[in-house]
Tab-separated table of C-alpha atoms in Angstrom:
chain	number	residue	atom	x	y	z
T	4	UNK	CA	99.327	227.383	102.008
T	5	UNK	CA	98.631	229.658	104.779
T	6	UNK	CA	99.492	228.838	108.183
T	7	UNK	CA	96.884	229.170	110.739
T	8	UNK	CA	97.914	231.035	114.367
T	9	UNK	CA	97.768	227.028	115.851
T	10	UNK	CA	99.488	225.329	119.190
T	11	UNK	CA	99.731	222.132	118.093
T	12	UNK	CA	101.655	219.150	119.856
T	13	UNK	CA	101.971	214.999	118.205
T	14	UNK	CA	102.753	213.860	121.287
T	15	UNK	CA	103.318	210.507	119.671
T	16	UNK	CA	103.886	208.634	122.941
T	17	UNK	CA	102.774	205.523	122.634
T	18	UNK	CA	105.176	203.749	125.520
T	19	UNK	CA	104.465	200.626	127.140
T	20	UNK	CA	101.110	200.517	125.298
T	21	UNK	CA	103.235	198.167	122.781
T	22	UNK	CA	106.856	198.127	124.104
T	23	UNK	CA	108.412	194.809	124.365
T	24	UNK	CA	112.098	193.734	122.947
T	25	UNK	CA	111.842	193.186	119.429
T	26	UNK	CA	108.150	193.600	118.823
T	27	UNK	CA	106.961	194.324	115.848
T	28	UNK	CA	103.878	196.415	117.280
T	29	UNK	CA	104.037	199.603	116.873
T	30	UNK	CA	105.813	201.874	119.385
T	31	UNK	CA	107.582	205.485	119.548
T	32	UNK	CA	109.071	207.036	122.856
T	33	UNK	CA	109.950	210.586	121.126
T	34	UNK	CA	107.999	213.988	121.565
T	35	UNK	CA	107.983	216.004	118.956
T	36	UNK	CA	106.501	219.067	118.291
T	37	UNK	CA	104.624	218.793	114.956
T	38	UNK	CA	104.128	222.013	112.598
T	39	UNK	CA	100.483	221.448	111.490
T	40	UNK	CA	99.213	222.866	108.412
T	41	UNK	CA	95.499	224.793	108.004
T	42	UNK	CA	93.274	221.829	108.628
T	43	UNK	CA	90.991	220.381	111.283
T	44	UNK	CA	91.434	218.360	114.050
T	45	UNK	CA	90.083	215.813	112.880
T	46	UNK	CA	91.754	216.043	110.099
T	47	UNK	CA	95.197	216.007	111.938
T	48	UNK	CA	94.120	212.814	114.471
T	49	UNK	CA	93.205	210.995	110.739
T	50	UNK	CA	96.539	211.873	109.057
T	51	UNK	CA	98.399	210.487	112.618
T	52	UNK	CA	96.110	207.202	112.786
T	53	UNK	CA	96.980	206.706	109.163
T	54	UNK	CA	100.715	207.247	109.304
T	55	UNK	CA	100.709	204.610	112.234
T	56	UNK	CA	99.340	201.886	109.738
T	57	UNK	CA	96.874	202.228	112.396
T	58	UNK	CA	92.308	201.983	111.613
T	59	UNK	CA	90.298	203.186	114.688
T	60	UNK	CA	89.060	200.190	116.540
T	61	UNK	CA	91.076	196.898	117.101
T	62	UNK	CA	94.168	196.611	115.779
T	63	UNK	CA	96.487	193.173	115.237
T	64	UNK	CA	100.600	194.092	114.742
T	65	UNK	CA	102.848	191.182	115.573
T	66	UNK	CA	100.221	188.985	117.567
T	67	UNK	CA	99.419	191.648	119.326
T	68	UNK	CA	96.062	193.794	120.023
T	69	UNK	CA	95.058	196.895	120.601
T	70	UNK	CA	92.422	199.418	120.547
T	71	UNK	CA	92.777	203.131	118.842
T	72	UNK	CA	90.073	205.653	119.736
T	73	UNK	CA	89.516	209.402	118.973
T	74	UNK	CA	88.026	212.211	120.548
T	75	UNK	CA	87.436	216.144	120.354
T	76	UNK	CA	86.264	218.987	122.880
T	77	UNK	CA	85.762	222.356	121.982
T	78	UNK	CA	87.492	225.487	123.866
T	79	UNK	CA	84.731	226.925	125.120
T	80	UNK	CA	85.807	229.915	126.381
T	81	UNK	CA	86.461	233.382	124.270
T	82	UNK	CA	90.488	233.234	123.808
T	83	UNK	CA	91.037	236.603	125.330
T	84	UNK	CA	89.204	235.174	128.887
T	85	UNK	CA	91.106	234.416	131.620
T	86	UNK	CA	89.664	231.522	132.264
T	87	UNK	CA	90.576	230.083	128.271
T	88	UNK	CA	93.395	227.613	129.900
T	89	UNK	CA	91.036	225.870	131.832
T	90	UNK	CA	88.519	226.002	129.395
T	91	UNK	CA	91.566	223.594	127.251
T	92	UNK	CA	91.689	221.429	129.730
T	93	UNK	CA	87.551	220.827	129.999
T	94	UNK	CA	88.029	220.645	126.060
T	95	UNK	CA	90.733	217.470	127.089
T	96	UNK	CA	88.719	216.184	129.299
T	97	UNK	CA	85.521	216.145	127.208
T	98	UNK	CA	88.094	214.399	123.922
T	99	UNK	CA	89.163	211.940	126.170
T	100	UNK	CA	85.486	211.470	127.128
T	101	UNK	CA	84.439	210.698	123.588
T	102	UNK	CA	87.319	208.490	123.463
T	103	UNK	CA	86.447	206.398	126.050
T	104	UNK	CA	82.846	206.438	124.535
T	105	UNK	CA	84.048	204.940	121.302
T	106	UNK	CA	85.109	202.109	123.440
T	107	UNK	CA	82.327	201.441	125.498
T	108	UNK	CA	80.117	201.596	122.319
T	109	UNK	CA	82.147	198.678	120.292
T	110	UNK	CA	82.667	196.548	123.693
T	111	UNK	CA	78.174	196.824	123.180
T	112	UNK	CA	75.632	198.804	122.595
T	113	UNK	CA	71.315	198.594	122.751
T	114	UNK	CA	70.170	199.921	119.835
T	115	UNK	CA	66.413	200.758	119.721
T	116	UNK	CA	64.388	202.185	117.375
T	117	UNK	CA	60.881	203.442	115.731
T	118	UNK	CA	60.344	204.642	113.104
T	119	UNK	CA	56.040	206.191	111.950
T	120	UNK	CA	55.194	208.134	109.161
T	121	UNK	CA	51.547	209.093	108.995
T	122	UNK	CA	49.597	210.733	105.400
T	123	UNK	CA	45.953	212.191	105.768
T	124	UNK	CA	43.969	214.229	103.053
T	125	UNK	CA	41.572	216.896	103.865
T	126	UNK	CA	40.937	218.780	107.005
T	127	UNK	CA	38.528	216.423	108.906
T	128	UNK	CA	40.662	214.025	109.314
T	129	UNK	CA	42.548	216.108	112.250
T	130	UNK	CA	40.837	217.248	114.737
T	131	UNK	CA	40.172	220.975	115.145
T	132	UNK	CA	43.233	222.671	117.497
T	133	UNK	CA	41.844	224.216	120.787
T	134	UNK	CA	42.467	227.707	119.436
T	135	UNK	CA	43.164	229.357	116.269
T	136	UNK	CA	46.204	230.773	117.649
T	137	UNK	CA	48.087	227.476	119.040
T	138	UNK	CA	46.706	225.671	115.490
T	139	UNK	CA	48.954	228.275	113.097
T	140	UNK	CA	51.552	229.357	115.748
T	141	UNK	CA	54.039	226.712	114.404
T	142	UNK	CA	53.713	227.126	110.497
T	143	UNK	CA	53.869	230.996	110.657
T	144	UNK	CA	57.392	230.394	112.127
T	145	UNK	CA	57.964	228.465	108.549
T	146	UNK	CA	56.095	231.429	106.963
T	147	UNK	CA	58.934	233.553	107.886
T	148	UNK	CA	61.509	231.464	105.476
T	149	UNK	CA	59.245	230.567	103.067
T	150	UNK	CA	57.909	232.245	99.692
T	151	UNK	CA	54.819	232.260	100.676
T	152	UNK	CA	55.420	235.787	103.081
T	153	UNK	CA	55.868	237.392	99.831
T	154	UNK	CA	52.764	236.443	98.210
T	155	UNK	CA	50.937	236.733	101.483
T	156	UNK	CA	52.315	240.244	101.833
T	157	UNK	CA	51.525	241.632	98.624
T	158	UNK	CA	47.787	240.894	99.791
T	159	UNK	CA	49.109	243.392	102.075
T	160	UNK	CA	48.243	240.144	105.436
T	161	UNK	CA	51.152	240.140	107.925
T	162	UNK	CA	51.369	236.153	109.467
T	163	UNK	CA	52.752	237.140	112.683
T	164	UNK	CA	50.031	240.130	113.288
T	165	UNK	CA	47.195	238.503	111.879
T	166	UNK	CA	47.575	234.744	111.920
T	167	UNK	CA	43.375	234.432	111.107
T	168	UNK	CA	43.937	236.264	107.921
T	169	UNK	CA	46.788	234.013	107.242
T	170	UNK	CA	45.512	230.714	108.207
T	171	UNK	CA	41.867	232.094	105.608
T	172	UNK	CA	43.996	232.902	102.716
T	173	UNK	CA	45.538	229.286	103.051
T	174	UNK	CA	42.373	227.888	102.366
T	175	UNK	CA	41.664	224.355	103.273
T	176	UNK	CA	44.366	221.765	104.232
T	177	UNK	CA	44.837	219.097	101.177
T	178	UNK	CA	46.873	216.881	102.226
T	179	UNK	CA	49.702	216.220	105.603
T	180	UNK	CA	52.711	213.733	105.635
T	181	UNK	CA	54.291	213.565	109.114
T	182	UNK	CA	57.386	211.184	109.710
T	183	UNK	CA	58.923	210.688	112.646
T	184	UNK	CA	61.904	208.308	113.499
T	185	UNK	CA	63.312	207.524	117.382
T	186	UNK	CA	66.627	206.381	117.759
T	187	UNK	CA	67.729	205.008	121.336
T	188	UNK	CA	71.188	204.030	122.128
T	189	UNK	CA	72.888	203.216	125.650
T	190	UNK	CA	75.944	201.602	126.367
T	191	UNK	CA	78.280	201.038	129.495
T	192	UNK	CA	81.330	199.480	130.761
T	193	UNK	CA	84.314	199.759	132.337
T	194	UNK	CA	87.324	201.128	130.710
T	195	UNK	CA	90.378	200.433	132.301
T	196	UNK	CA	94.156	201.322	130.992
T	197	UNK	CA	93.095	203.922	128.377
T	198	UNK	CA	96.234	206.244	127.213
T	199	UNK	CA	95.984	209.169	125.568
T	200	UNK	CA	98.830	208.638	122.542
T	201	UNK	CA	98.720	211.916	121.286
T	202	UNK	CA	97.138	215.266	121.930
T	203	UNK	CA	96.229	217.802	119.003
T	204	UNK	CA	95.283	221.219	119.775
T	205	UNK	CA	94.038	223.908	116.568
T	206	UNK	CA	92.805	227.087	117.270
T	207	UNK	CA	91.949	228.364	113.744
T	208	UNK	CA	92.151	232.017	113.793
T	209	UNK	CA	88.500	233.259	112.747
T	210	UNK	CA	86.568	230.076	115.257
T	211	UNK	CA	86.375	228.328	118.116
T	212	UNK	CA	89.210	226.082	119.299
T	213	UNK	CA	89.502	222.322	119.878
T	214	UNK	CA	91.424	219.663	121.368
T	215	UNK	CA	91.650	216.189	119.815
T	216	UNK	CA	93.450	213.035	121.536
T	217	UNK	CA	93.628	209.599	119.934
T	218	UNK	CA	93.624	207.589	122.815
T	219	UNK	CA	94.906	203.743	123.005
T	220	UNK	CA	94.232	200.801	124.814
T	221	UNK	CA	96.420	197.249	124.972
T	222	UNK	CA	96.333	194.739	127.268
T	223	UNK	CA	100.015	195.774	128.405
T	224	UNK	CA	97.992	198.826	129.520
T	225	UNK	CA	95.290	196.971	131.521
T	226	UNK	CA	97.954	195.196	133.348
T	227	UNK	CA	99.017	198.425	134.334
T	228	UNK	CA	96.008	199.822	135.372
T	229	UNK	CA	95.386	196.563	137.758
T	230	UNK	CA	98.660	196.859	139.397
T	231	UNK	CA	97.380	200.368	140.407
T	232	UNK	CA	94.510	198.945	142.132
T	233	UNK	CA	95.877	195.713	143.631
T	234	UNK	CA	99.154	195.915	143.776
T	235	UNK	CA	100.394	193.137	141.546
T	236	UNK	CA	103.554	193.503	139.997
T	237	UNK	CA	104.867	193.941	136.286
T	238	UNK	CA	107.026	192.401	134.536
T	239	UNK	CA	109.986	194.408	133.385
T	240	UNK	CA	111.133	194.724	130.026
T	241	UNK	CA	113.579	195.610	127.807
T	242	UNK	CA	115.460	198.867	129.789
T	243	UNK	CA	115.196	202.365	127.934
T	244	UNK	CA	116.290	206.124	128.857
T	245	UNK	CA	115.763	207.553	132.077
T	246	UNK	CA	111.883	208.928	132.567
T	247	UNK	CA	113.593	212.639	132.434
T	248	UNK	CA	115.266	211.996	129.344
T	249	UNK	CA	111.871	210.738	128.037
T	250	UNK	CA	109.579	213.651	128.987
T	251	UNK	CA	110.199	216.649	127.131
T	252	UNK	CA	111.230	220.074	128.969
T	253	UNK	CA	110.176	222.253	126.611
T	254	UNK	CA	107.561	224.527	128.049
T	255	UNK	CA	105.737	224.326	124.507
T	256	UNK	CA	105.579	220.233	124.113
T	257	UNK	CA	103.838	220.190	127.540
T	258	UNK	CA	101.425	223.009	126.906
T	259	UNK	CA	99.760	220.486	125.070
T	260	UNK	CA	100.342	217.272	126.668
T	261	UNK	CA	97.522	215.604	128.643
T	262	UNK	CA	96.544	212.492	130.713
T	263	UNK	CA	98.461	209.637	131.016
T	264	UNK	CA	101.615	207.968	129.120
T	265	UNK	CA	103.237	204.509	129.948
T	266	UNK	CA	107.161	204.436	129.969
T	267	UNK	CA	110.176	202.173	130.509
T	268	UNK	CA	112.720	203.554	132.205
T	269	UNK	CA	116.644	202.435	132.660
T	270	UNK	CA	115.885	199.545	134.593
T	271	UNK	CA	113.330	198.474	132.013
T	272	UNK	CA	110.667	198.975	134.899
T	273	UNK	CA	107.171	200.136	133.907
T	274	UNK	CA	106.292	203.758	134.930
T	275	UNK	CA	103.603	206.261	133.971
T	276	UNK	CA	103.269	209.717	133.599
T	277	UNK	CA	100.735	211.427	134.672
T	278	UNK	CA	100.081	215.484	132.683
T	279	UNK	CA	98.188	217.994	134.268
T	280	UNK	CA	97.389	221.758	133.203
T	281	UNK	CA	95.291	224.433	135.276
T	282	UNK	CA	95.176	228.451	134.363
T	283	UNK	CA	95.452	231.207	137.064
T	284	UNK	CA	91.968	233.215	138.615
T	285	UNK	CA	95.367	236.168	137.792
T	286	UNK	CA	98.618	236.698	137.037
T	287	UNK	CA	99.753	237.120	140.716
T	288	UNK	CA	102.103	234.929	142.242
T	289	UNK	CA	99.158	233.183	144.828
T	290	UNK	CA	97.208	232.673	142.051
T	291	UNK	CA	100.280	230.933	139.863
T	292	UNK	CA	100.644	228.960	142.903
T	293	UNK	CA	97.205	228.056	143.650
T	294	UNK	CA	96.825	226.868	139.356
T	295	UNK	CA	100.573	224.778	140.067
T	296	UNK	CA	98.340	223.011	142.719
T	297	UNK	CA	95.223	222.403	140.711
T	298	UNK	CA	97.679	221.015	137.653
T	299	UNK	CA	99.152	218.560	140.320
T	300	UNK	CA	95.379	217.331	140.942
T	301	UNK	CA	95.103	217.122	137.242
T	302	UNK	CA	97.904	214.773	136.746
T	303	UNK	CA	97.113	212.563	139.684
T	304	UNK	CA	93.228	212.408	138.711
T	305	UNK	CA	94.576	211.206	135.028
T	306	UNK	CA	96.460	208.137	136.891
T	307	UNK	CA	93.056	207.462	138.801
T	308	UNK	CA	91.422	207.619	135.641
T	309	UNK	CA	93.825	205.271	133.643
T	310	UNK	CA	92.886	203.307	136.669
T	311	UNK	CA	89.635	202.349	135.724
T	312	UNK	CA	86.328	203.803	135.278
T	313	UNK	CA	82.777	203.244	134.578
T	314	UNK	CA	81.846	204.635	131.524
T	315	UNK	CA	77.908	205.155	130.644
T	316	UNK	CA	76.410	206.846	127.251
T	317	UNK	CA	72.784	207.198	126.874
T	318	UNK	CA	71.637	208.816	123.224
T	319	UNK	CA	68.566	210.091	121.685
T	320	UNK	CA	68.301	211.234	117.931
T	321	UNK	CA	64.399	212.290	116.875
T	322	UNK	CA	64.048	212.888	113.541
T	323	UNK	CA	60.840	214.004	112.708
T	324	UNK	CA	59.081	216.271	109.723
T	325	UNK	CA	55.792	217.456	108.590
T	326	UNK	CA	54.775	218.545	105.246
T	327	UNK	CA	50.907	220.251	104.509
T	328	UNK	CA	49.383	221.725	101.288
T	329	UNK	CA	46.918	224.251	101.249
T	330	UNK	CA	43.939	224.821	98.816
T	331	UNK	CA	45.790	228.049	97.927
T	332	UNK	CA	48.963	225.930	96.590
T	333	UNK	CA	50.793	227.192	99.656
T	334	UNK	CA	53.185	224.182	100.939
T	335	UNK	CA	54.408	224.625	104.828
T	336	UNK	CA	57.221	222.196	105.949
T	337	UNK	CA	58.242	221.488	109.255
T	338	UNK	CA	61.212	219.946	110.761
T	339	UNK	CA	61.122	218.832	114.606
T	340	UNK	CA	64.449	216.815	114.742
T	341	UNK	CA	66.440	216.779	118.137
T	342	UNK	CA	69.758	214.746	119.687
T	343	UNK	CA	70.499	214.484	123.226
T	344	UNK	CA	73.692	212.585	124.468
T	345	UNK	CA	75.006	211.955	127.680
T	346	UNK	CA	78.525	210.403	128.563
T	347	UNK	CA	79.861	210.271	132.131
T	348	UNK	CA	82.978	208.511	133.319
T	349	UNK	CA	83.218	207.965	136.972
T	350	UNK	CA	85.956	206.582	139.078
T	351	UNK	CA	85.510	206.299	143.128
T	352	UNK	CA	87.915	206.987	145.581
T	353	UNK	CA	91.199	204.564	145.303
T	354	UNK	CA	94.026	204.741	147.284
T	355	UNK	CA	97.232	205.417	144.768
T	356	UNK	CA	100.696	205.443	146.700
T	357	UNK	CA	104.129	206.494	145.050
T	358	UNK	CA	102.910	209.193	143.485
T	359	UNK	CA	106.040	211.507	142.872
T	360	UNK	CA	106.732	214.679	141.016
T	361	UNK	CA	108.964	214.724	137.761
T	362	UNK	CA	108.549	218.026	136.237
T	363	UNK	CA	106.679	221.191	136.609
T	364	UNK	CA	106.776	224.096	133.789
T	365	UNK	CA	105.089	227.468	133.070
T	366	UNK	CA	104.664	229.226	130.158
T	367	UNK	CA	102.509	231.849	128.292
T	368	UNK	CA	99.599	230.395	125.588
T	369	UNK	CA	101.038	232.372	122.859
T	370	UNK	CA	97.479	232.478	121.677
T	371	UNK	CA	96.217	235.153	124.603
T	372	UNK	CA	99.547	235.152	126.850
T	373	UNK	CA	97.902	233.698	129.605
T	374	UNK	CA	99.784	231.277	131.709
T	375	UNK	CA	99.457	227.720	131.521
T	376	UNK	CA	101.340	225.740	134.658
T	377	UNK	CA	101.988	221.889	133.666
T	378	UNK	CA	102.520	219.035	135.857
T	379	UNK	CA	104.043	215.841	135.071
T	380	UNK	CA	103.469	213.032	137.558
T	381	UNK	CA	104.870	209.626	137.592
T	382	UNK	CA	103.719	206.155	139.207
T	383	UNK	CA	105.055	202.862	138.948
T	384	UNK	CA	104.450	199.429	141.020
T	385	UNK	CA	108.407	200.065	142.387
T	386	UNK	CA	107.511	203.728	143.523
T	387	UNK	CA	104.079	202.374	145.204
T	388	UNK	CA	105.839	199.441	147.165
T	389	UNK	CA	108.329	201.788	148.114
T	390	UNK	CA	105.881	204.562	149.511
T	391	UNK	CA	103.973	201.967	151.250
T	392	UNK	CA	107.352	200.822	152.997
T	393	UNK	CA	108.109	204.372	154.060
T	394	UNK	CA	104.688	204.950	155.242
T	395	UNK	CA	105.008	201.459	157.313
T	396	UNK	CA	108.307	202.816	158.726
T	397	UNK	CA	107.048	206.355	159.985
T	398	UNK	CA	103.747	204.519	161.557
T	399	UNK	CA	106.315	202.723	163.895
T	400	UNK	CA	109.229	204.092	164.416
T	401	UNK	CA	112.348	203.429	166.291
T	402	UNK	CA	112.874	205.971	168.494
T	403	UNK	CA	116.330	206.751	169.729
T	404	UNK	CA	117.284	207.916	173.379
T	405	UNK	CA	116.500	211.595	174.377
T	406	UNK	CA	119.457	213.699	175.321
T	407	UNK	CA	119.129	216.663	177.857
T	408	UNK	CA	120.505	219.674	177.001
T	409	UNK	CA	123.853	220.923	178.384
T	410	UNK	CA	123.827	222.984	181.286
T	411	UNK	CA	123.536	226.416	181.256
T	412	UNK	CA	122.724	226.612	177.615
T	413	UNK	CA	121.421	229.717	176.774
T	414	UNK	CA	118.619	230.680	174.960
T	415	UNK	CA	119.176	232.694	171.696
T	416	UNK	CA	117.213	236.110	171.573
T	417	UNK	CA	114.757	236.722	168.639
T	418	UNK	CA	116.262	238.896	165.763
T	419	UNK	CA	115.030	242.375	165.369
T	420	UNK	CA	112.925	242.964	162.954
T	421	UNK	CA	114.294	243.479	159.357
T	422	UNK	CA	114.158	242.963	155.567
T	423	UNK	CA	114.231	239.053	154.881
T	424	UNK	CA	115.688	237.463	152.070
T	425	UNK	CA	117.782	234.196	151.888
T	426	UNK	CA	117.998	230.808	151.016
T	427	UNK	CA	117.140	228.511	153.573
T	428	UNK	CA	119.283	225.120	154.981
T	429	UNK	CA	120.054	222.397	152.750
T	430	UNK	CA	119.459	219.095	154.019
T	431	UNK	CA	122.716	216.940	154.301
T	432	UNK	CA	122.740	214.223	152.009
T	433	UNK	CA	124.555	211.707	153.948
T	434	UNK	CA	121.998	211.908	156.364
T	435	UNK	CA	119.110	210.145	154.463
C-alpha cells in the first residue's frame, strides 16, 4: 500500500493517568514512534483507542475509571509558509479543544429543538414579494444547477439577465413545501486533569494536514491537577525510571508531542511533563531564540491548562429546505441549512511554582524544512514545595559580614578592544 509523506508520533503515554503497583488498568510509559499507513486521523486515533481495549467515554479496568476523548485540528496554513509550525500547534490546540468538548458534553448538555414544515398550493396563498427582482433572486441561483437552464435557454431567456422572462415562462406557482428544523445545544463545565495520551499528526500529500490527540482523564489525574492549585500533596507510588529516561530525545518523537503527560519517576513521586512547540518569524538565530521562548510558554500554559479550566460550547445546526412547482413542470429546490459552533476553554491567572526545564530540541519538519523548537517542562508537588522554600529563603536572607578590600588594591584596566570568543566561568559545585 502506498505510504503517504506523514510525521506521525503514538505517543502512547498514558503515565500516572492509571499507574499504580499491580493494577490492572491500563498503562504504558514507552514512546514510540509509530509508522502509520495511508489513512486518516481519525482513522489512526480509532485503531489506538481500539488496541487499548479502550471505547471513547468512561471506561472501568480493574475498579478503576476513566474517561477517553478525541479530537482533531486542521493545519491551516499552506505547508511551504513559514508560519506552518505554528499553524500545528493552533491545529493541537484546537484537537485538544474538541477533546475537552467531548467531555463537557457527556458531564451535560441542553438540548433544544424545533422543528416546522409548512405546504401551500397556489400563488395566493403567499403574499406578493416587494419586487420582482428580490421574489426570483434566490431560485435563479438554483436555476444555474438545475435542468431547467437548458430548457429555459433553448427559448433562447437567460435567468440571470432577464429574471421577468424567467419568472413568466415558470408560469404560476402549484404548490411549496418548506421545512425547517433548529437545533440548540450548550454545555459547560470545568475540566480539570485532562492528558493528552497520544498525539497523531498526517499530512496526506495532495490535502490539508491535521493533528489528532486522544486525550484522557482519571481521577489519579484530577488529584494532580488540585495539588497544582492548592498545594496538597500526592501520594507516591510504585518508583519507575528517571523522568529523562522516560522522555524521549529524539528530535522526531517530540516534533509531535504536545500538552501534558503524568510520570513516576525513581522515587515513585508524581511528576508531569509539560510539551511545547513554536516555529521561527526566520531562520536566524534571534528568531530560533525568540520561537525556544514561545515553546517554553507553550509547555508551561499546557500545565495551567491540565490545571483546570472552564470549558463552554454553544451549537447551532439549521436545517432548512424549500421545494416549489411551477405550472410549466419546472421544480426549484432550495436548501438553507447552516451550523455554527463555538468552544472556548479559559483558565485565569494561577500561580504555578517548580516549574523546571528537562529538555529542549530542534529539528527541521521534514515536510517543508522549517524548524520546529520543542520544550519539555516538568512539575511536581516536590519541585513546587521546593521552589517555594527557595523563594522564602532569598526574600530573607542571612546576610554575612562585609569585608573591605585590601589596601592598595588596584584596579584592573579595561581590555582593548578585540575579537571575543570563549566559554565563560563555571560555577563551583561545592559551592551550592
Amino acid at each position: 500500500m502506498n505510504k503517504l509523506i506523514i510525521s506521525a508520533m503514538c505517543l502512547a503515554t498514558v503515565g500516572y493517568a492509571f499507574a499504580q503497583e499491580a493494577a490492572p488498568a491500563p498503562e504504558a510509559t514507552s514512546q514510540e514512534q509509530c509508522e502509520i499507513e495511508e489513512k486518516d486521523v481519525d482513522a489512526m486515533m480509532d485503531e489506538y483507542i481500539s488496541s487499548k481495549g479502550w471505547v471513547e467515554g468512561l471506561n472501568t479496568k480493574g475498579g478503576k475509571k476513566f474517561f477517553v476523548a478525541k479530537g482533531t485540528g486542521v493545519i491551516q496554513a499552506p505547508r511551504a509558509s513559514q508560519q506552518y509550525i505554528d499553524s500545528r500547534v493552533n491545529a493541537f490546540n484546537k484537537a485538544m479543544l474538541e477533546a475537552k468538548k467531548a467531555m463537557v458534553e457527556y458531564l451535560g448538555v441542553d438540548i433544544a429543538t424545533e422543528t416546522a414544515k409548512e405546504y401551500a398550493e397556489g400563488s395566493a396563498v403567499n403574499p406578493p414579494p416587494p419586487t420582482e427582482g428580490q421574489e426570483v433572486a434566490g431560485k435563479l441561483k438554483q436555476f444555474l444547477y438545475a435542468k431547467l437552464n437548458k430548457a429555459l435557454a433553448s427559448e433562447g431567456i437567460d435567468p440571470v439577465k432577464d429574471p421577468a422572462a424567467a419568472k413568466k415562462e415558470l408560469g404560476k406557482q402549484l404548490n411549496s413545501e418548506a421545512y425547517k428544523k433548529m437545533i440548540s445545544t450548550m454545555a459547560q463545565a470545568k475540566v480539570i486533569g485532562l492528558q493528552a495520551c497520544c498525539t497523531f499528526e498526517g499530512t496526506p500529500a495532495s490535502d490539508k494536514g491535521e493533528i489528532g490527540v486522544v486525550a484522557i482523564w482519571s481521577d489519579k489525574l484530577q488529584q494532580m491537577a488540585v495539588s497544582i492549585a492548592t498545594g496538597c500533596p500526592v501520594p507516591s507510588v510504585g518508583a519507575k525510571k528517571q523522568i529523562a529516561e522516560q522522555v524521549s530525545s529524539d528530535p522526531k518523537v517530540l516534533m509531535s508531542t504536545f500538552g501534558v503527560q503524568q510520570k513516576i519517576d525513581e522515587n515513585g513521586d508524581l511528576v508531569l511533563v509539560g510539551f511545547g512547540q513554536a516555529g521561527a518569524i526566520s531562520e536566524s538565530k534571534m528568531s530560533g531564540n525568540a520561537a525556544k521562548n514561545k515553546a517554553r510558554q507553550n509547555a508551561m500554559a499546557a500545565i495551567r491548562e491540565f490545571a483546570g479550566e472552564q470549558v463552554a460550547v454553544a451549537t447551532d445546526t439549521l436545517n432548512a429546505e424549500t421545494s416549489e412547482e411551477f405550472e410549466s413542470g419546472a421544480e426549484v429546490y432550495t436548501n438553507e441549512s447552516a451550523m455554527k459552533e463555538k468552544v472556548s476553554a479559559a483558565a485565569g491567572r494561577m500561580n504555578i511554582a517548580g516549574i523546571a526545564p528537562l529538555r529542549n530540541v530542534h529539528a527541521k519538519h521534514p515536510l517543508n524544512g522549517k524548524t520546529v523548537y520543542v520544550c519539555a517542562v516538568t512539575w511536581s508537588p516536590k519541585q513546587a514545595g521546593q521552589a517555594r522554600q527557595l523563594k522564602n529563603d532569598m526574600a530573607h536572607p542571612t546576610v554575612p559580614a562585609a569585608r573591605a578590600p585590601a589596601a592598595g588594591a588596584a584596579t584592573p584596566a579595561p581590555a582593548a578592544n578585540k575579537a571575543f570568543g570563549n566559554k565563560g566561568q563555571g560555577a563551583d559545585e561545592d559551592a551550592f
